[in-house]
mmCIF file of C-alpha atoms in Angstrom:
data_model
loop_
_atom_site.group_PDB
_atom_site.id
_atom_site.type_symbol
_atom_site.label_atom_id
_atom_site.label_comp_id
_atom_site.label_asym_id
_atom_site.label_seq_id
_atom_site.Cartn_x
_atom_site.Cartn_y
_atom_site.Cartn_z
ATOM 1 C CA UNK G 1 27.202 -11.209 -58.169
ATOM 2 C CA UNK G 2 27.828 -7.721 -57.640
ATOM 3 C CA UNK G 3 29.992 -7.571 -54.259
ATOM 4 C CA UNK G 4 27.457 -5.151 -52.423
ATOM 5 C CA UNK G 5 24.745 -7.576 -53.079
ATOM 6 C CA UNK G 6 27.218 -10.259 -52.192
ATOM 7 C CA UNK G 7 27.805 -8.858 -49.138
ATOM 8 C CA UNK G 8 24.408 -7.732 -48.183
ATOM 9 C CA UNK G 9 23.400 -11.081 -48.849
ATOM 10 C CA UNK G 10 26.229 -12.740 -46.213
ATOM 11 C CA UNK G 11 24.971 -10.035 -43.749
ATOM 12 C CA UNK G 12 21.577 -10.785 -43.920
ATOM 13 C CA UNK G 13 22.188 -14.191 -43.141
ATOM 14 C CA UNK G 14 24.410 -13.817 -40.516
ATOM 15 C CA UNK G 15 22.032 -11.338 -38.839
ATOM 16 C CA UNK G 16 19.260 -13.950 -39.089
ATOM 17 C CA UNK G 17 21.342 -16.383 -36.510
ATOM 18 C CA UNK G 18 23.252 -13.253 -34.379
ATOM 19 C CA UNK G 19 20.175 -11.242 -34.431
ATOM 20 C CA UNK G 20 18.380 -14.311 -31.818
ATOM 21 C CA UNK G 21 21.358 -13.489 -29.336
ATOM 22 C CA UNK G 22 20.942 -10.025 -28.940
ATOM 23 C CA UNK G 23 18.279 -9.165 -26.007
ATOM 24 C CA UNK G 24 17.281 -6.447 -24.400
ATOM 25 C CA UNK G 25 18.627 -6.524 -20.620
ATOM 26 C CA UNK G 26 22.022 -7.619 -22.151
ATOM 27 C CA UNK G 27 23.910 -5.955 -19.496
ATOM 28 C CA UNK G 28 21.302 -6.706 -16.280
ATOM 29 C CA UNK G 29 23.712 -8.232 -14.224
ATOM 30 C CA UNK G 30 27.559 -7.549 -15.652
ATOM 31 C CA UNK G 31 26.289 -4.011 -15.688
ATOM 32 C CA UNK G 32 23.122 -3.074 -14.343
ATOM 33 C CA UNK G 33 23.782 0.738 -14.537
ATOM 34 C CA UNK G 34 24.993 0.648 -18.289
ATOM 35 C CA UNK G 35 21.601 2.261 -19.571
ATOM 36 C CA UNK G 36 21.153 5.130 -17.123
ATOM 37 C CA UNK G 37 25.372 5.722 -17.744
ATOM 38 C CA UNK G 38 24.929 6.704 -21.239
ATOM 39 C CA UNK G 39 21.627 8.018 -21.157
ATOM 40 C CA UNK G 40 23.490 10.284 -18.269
ATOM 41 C CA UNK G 41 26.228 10.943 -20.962
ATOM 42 C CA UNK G 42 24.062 11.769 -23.813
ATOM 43 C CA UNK G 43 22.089 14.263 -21.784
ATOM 44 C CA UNK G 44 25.272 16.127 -19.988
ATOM 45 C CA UNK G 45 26.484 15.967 -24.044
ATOM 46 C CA UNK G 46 23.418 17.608 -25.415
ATOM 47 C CA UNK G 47 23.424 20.704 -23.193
ATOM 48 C CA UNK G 48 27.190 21.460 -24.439
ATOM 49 C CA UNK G 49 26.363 21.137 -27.761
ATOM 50 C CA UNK G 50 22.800 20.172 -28.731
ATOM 51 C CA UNK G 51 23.809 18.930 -32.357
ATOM 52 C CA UNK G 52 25.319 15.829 -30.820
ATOM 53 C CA UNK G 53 22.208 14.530 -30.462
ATOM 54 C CA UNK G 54 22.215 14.320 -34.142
ATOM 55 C CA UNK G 55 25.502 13.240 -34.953
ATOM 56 C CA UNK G 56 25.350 10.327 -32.488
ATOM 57 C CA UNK G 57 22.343 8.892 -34.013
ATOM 58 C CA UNK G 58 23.984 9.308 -37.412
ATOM 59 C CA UNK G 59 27.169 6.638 -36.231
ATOM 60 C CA UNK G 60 24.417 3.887 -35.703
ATOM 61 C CA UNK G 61 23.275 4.416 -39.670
ATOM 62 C CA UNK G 62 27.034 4.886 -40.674
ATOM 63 C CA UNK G 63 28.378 1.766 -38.458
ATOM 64 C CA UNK G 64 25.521 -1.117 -38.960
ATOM 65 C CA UNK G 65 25.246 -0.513 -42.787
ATOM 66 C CA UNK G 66 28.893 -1.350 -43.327
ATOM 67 C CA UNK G 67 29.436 -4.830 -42.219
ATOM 68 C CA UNK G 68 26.945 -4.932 -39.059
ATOM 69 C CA UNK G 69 26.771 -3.013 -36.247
ATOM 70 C CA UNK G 70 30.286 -3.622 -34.547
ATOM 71 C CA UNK G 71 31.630 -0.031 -33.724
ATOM 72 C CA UNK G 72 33.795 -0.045 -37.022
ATOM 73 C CA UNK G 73 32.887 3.698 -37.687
ATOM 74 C CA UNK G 74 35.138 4.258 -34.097
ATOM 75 C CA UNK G 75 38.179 2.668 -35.193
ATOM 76 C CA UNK G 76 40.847 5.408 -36.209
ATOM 77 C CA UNK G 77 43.048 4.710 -39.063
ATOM 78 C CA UNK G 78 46.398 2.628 -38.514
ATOM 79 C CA UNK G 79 49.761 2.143 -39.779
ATOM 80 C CA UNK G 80 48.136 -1.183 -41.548
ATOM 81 C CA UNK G 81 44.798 -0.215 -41.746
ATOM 82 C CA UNK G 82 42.808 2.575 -43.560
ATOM 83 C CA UNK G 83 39.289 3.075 -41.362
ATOM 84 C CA UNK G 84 35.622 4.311 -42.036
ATOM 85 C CA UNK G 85 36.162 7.737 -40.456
ATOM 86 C CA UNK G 86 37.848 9.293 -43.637
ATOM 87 C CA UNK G 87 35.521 7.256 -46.410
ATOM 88 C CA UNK G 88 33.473 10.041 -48.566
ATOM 89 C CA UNK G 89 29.979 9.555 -46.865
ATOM 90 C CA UNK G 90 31.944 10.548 -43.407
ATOM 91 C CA UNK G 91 35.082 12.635 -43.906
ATOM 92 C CA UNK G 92 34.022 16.365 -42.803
ATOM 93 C CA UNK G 93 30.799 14.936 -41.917
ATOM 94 C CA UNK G 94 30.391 12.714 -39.060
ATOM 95 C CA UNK G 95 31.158 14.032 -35.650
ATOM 96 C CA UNK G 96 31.063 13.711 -32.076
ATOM 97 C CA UNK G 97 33.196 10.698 -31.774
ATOM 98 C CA UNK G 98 34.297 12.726 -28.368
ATOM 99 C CA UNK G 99 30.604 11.979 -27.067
ATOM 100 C CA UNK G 100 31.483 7.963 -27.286
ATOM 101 C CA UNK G 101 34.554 8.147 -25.746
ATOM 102 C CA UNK G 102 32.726 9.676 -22.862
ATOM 103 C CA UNK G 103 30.206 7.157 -22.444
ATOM 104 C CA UNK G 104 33.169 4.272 -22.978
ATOM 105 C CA UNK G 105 34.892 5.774 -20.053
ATOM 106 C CA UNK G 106 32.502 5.917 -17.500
ATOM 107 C CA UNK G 107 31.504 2.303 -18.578
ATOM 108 C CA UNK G 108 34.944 0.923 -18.266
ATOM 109 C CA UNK G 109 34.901 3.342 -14.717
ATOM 110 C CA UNK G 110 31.882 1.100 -13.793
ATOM 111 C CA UNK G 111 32.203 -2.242 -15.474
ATOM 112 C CA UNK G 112 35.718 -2.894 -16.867
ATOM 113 C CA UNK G 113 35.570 -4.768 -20.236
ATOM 114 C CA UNK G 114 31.885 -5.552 -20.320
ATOM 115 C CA UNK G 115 29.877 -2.790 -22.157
ATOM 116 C CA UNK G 116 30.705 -2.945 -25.951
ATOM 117 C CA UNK G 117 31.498 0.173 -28.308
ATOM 118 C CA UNK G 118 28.971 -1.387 -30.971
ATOM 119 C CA UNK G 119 26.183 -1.429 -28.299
ATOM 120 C CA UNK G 120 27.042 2.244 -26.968
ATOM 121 C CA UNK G 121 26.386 2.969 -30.356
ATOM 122 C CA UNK G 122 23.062 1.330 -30.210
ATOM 123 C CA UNK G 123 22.096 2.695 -26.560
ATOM 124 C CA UNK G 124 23.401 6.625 -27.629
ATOM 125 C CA UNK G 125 21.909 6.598 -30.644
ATOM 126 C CA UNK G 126 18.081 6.063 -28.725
ATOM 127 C CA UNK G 127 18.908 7.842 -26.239
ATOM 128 C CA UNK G 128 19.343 10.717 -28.574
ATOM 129 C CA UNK G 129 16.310 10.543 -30.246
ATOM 130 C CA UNK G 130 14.601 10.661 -27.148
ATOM 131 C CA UNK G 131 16.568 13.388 -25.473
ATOM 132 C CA UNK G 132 15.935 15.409 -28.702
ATOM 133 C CA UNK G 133 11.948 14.787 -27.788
ATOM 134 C CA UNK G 134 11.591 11.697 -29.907
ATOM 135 C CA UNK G 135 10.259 8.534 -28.760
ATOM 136 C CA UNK G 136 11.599 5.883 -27.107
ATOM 137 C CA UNK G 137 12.027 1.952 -27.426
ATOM 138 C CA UNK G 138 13.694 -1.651 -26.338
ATOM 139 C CA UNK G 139 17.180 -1.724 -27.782
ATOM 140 C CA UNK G 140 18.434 -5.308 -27.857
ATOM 141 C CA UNK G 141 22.037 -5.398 -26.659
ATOM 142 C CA UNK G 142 25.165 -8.209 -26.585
ATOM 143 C CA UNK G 143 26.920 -6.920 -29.776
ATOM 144 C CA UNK G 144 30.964 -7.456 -29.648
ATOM 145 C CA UNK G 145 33.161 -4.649 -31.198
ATOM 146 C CA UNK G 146 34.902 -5.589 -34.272
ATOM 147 C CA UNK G 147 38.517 -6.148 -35.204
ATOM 148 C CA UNK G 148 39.089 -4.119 -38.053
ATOM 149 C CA UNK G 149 37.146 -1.558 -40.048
ATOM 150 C CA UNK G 150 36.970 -0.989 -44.087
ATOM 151 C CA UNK G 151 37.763 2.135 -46.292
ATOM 152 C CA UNK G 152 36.953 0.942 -48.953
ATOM 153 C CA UNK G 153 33.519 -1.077 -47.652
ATOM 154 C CA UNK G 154 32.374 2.129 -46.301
ATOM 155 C CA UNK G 155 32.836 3.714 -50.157
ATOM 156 C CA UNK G 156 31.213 0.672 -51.077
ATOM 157 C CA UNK G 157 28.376 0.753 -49.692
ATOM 158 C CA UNK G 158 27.190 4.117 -48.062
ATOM 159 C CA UNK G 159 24.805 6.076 -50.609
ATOM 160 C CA UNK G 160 25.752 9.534 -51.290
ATOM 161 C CA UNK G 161 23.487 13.072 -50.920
ATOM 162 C CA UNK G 162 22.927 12.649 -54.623
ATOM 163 C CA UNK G 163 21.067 9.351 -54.290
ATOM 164 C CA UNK G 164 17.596 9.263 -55.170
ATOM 165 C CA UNK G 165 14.190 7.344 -53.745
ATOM 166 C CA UNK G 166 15.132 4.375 -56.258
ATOM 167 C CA UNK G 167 18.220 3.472 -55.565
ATOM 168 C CA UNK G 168 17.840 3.713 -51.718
ATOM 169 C CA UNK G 169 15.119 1.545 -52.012
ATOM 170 C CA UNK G 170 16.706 -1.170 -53.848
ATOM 171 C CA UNK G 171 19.874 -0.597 -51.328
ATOM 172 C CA UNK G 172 17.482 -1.079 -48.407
ATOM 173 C CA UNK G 173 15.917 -4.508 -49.732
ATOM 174 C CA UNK G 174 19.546 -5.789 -49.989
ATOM 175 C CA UNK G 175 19.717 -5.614 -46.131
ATOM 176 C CA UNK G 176 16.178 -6.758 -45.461
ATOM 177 C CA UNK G 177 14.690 -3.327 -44.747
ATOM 178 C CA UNK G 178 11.275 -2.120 -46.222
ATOM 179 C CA UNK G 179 10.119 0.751 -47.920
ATOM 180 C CA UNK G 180 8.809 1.441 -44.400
ATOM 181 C CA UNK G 181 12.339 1.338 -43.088
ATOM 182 C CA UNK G 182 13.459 3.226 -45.616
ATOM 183 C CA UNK G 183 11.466 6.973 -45.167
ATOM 184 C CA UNK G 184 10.623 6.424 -41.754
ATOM 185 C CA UNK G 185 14.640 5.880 -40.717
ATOM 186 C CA UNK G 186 14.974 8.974 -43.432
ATOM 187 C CA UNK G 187 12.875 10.876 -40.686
ATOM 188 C CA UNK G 188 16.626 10.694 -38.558
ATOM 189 C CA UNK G 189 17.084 13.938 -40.344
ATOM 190 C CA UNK G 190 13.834 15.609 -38.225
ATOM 191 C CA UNK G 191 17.568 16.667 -36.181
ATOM 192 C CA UNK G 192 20.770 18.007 -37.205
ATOM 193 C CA UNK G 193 22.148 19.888 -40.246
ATOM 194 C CA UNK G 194 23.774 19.090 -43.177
ATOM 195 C CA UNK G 195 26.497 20.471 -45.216
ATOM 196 C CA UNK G 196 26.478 22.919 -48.254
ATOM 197 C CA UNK G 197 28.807 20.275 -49.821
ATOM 198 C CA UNK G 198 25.729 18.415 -50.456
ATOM 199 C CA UNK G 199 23.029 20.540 -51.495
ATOM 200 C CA UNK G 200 25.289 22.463 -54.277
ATOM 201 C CA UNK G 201 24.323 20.178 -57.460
ATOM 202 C CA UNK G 202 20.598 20.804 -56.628
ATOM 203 C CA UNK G 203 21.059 24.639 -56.141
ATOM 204 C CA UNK G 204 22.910 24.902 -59.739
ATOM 205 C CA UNK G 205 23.177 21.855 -62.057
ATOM 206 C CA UNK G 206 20.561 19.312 -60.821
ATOM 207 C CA UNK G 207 21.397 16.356 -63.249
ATOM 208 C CA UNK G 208 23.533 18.342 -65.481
ATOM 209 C CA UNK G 209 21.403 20.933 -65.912
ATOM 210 C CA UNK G 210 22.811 24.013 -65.587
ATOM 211 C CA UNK G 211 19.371 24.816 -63.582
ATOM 212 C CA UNK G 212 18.102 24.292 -59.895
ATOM 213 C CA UNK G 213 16.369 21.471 -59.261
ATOM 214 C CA UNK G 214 13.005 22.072 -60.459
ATOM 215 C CA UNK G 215 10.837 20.222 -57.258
ATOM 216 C CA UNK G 216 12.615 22.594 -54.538
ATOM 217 C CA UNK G 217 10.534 25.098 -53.369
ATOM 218 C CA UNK G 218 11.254 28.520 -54.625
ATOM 219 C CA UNK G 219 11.334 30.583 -50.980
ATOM 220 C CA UNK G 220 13.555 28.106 -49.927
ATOM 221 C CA UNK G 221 16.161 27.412 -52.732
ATOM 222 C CA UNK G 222 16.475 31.781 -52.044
ATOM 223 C CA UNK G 223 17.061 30.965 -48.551
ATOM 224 C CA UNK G 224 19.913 28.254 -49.379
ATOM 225 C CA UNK G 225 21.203 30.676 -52.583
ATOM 226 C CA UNK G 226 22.304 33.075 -49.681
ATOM 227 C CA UNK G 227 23.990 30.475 -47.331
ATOM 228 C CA UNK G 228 25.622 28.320 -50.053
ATOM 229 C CA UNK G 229 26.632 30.847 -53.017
ATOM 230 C CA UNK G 230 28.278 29.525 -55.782
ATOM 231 C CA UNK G 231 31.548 29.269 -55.172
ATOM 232 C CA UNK G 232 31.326 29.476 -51.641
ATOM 233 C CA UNK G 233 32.721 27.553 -48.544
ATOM 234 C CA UNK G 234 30.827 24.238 -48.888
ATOM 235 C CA UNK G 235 31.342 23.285 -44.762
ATOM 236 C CA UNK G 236 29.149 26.087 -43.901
ATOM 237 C CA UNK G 237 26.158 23.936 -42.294
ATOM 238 C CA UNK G 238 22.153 24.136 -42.703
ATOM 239 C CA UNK G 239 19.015 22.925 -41.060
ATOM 240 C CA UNK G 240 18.251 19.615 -42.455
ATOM 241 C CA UNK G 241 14.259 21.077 -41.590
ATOM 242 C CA UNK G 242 12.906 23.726 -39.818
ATOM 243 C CA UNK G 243 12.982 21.996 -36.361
ATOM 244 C CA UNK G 244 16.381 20.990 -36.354
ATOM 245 C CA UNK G 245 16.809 20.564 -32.291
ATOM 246 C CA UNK G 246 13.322 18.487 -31.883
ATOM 247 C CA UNK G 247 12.947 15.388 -33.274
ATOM 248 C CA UNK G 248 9.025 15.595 -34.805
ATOM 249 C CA UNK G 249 7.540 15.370 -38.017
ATOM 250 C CA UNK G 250 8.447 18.259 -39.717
ATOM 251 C CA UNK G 251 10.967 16.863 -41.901
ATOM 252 C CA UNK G 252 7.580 15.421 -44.006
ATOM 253 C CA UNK G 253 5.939 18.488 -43.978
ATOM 254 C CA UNK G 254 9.293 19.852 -45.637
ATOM 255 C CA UNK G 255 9.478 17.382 -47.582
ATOM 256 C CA UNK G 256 5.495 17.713 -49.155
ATOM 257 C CA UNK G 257 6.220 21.825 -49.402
ATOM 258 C CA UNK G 258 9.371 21.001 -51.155
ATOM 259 C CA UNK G 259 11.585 22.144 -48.655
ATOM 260 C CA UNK G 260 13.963 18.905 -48.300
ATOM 261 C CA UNK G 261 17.199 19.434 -47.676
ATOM 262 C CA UNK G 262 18.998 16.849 -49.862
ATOM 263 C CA UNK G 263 17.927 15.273 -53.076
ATOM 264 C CA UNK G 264 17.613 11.671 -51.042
ATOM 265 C CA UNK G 265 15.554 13.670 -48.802
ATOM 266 C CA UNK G 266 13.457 15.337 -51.198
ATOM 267 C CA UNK G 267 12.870 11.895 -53.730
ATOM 268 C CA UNK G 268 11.029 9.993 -51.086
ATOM 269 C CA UNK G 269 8.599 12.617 -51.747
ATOM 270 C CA UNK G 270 8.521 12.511 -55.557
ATOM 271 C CA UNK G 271 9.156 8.754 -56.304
ATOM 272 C CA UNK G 272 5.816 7.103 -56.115
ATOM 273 C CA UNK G 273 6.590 4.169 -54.005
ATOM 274 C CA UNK G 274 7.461 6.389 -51.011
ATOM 275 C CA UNK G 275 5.278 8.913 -51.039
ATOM 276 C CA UNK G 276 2.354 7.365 -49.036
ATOM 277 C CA UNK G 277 4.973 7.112 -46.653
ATOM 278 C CA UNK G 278 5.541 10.669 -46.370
ATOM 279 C CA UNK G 279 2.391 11.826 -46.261
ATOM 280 C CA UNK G 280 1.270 9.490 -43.555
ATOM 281 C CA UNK G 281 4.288 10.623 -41.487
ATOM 282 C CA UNK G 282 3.428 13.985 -42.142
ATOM 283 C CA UNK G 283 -0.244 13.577 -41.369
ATOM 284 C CA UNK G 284 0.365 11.051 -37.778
ATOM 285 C CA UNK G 285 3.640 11.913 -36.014
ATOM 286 C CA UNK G 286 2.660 8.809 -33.472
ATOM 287 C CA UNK G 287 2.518 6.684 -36.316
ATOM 288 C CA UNK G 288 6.196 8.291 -37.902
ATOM 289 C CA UNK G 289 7.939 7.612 -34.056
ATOM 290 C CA UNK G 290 6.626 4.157 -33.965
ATOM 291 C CA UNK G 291 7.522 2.986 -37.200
ATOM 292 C CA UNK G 292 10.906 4.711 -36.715
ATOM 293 C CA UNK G 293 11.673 2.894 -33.649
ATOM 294 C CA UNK G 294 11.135 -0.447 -35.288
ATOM 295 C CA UNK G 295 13.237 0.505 -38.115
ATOM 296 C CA UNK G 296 16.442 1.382 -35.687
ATOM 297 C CA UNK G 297 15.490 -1.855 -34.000
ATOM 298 C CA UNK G 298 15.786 -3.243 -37.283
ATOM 299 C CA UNK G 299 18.817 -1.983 -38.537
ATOM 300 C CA UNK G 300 20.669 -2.698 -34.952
ATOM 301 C CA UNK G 301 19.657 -6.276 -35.765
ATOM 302 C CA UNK G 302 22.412 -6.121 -38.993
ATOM 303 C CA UNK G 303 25.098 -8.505 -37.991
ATOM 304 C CA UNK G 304 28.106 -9.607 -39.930
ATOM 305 C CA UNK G 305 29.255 -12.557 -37.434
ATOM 306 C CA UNK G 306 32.588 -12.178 -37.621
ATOM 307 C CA UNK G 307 34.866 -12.531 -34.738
ATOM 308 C CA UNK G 308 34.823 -9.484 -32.164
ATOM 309 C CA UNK G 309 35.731 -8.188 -28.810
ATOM 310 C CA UNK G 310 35.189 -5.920 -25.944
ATOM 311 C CA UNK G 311 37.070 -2.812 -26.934
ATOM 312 C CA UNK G 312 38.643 -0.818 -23.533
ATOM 313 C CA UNK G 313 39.005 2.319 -26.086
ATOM 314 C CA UNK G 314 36.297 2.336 -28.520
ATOM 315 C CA UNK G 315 39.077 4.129 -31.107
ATOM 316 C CA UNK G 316 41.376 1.099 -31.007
ATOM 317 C CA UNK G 317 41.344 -2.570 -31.025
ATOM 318 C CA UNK G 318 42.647 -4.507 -27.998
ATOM 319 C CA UNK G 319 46.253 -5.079 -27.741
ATOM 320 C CA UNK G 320 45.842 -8.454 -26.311
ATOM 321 C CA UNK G 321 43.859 -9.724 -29.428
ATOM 322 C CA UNK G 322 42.317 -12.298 -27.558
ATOM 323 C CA UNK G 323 40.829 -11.306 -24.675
ATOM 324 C CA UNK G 324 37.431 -10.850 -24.742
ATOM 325 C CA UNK G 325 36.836 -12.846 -28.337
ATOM 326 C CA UNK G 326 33.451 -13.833 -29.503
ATOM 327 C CA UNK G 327 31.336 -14.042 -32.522
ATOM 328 C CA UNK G 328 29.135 -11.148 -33.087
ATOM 329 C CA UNK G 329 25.734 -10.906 -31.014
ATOM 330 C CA UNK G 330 27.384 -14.243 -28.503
ATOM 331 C CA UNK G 331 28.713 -14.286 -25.493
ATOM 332 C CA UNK G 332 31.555 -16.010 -25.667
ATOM 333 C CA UNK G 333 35.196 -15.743 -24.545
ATOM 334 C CA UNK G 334 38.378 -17.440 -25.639
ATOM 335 C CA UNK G 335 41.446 -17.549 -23.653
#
């Protein structure tokens, strides 16, 4: 068995069992306040620098697809251990790690050792959407922080820019997650901007061409030819669609006029399995927020069920390695 599939496949079943213990109103009485905290976070966060709405959602995607949602993508790297945060789908591209440290404070200001990093991921990563004029929904909560994090699980695992409809589909299925999942939790990129990095293979030798790629829309590839020139700093950022501070619908619409951003974006559109998908999203925005908010609820359900904690700094693991031990989505402790 491949080991992704292997994996996948030990994931899925452990999220079956720790997917039962996680509830919404996790925190009701250990921390009552733990909600309107981060949602107070987030929002004080947003008016600095609106793209953090963004880039907070992104570290749910980039933290429950390796290995379960356990607030691996926060651990910095060690002496004896090589973390997520410099793997190829994240290094120069996820960001405000700053905005979690926030929230972790003023949790650990109002409940000491209660509130786990995974499940600020969780909590942010709503509360972005929202903010950002998305919808809102029920986030189950009682996730315990990991004890390590994986390099090489992250390269593993994560697809890159260049991935197409197909593959992310299969890649979904491993983890339980529909074709429905799959374009409406695409939608994430209604906010936020991506980097020039990625778009560079479609803009001059889509498969080994030589040539753009033929299904992006002419107006636009002009626009992109003038912000990522050949040759050019690849960090320089772009509008992942033309609403890139309001979480809506208009990433489909892009999408349908051939305006996606990457070639994962724009493939949902061309493969035929997802493009009903698309063009119901782009057609019935109501119908694109609910079905993304079951997807996230979804995804936040991945569990690995290995051992965890309750980190007091989300970019570290406890130096008492046993305080605060349980198994991933119980509440347990072990002294």
């Amino acid at each position: 068995m491949h080991p992704l599939a292997a994996l996948a496949f030990c994931l899925c079943t452990a999220a079956m069992a720790a997917a039962a213990d996680l509830r919404p109103g996790y925190y009701a009485d250990s921390c009552p306040q733990a909600e309107f905290i981060v949602r107070d976070v987030m929002r004080k966060a947003s008016f600095r620098d609106p793209r953090s709405q963004a880039s907070v959602m992104r570290l749910q995607f980039h933290d429950c697809f390796v290995n379960g949602c356990d607030g691996s993508v926060l651990l910095d790297d060690t002496p004896t251990m090589m973390g997520e945060k410099l793997s190829l789908s994240n290094i120069n591209s996820l960001r405000s790690f700053e905005v979690v440290d926030e929230v972790k404070e003023a949790l650990e200001a109002a409940c000491p050792e209660v509130v786990s990093c995974a499940d600020i991921i969780i909590m942010a990563s709503r509360d972005a959407v929202a903010l950002s004029g998305g919808p809102e929904w029920e986030v189950k909560l009682g996730r315990k922080d990991s004890l390590t994090a994986s390099y090489e699980d992250s390269n593993e695992i994560m697809p890159s820019p260049r991935s197409n409809a197909s593959y992310l589909v299969d890649l979904f299925s491993k983890y339980n997650l529909s074709i429905q999942d799959l374009v409406s939790l695409s939608g994430s990129h209604s906010i936020g901007k991506g980097r020039c990095f990625s778009v560079m293979f479609r803009l001059y030798n889509q498969s080994g061409s030589g040539k753009p790629d033929p299904a992006m829309e002419l107006k636009y590839r002009e626009k992109l030819d003038k912000i990522c020139p050949l040759g050019g700093d690849e960090n320089v950022t772009v509008a992942l669609d033309a609403t890139p501070e309001v979480f809506d619908n208009q990433y489909f619409k892009d999408l349908v006029s051939g305006r996606g951003f990457l070639n994962s974006d724009e493939t949902l559109y061309t493969f035929p399995k997802t493009r009903p998908f698309v063009e119901t999203y782009r057609d019935d925005q109501q119908k694109f927020y609910k079905d993304f908010a079951q997807g996230m609820i979804r995804l936040g359900d991945l569990q690995s069920g290995r051992p965890g904690e309750i980190r007091r700094n989300c970019r570290l693991v406890n130096a008492n390695k046993h305080s605060f031990i349980g198994y991933g989505g119980k509440n347990m402790e072990v002294s």
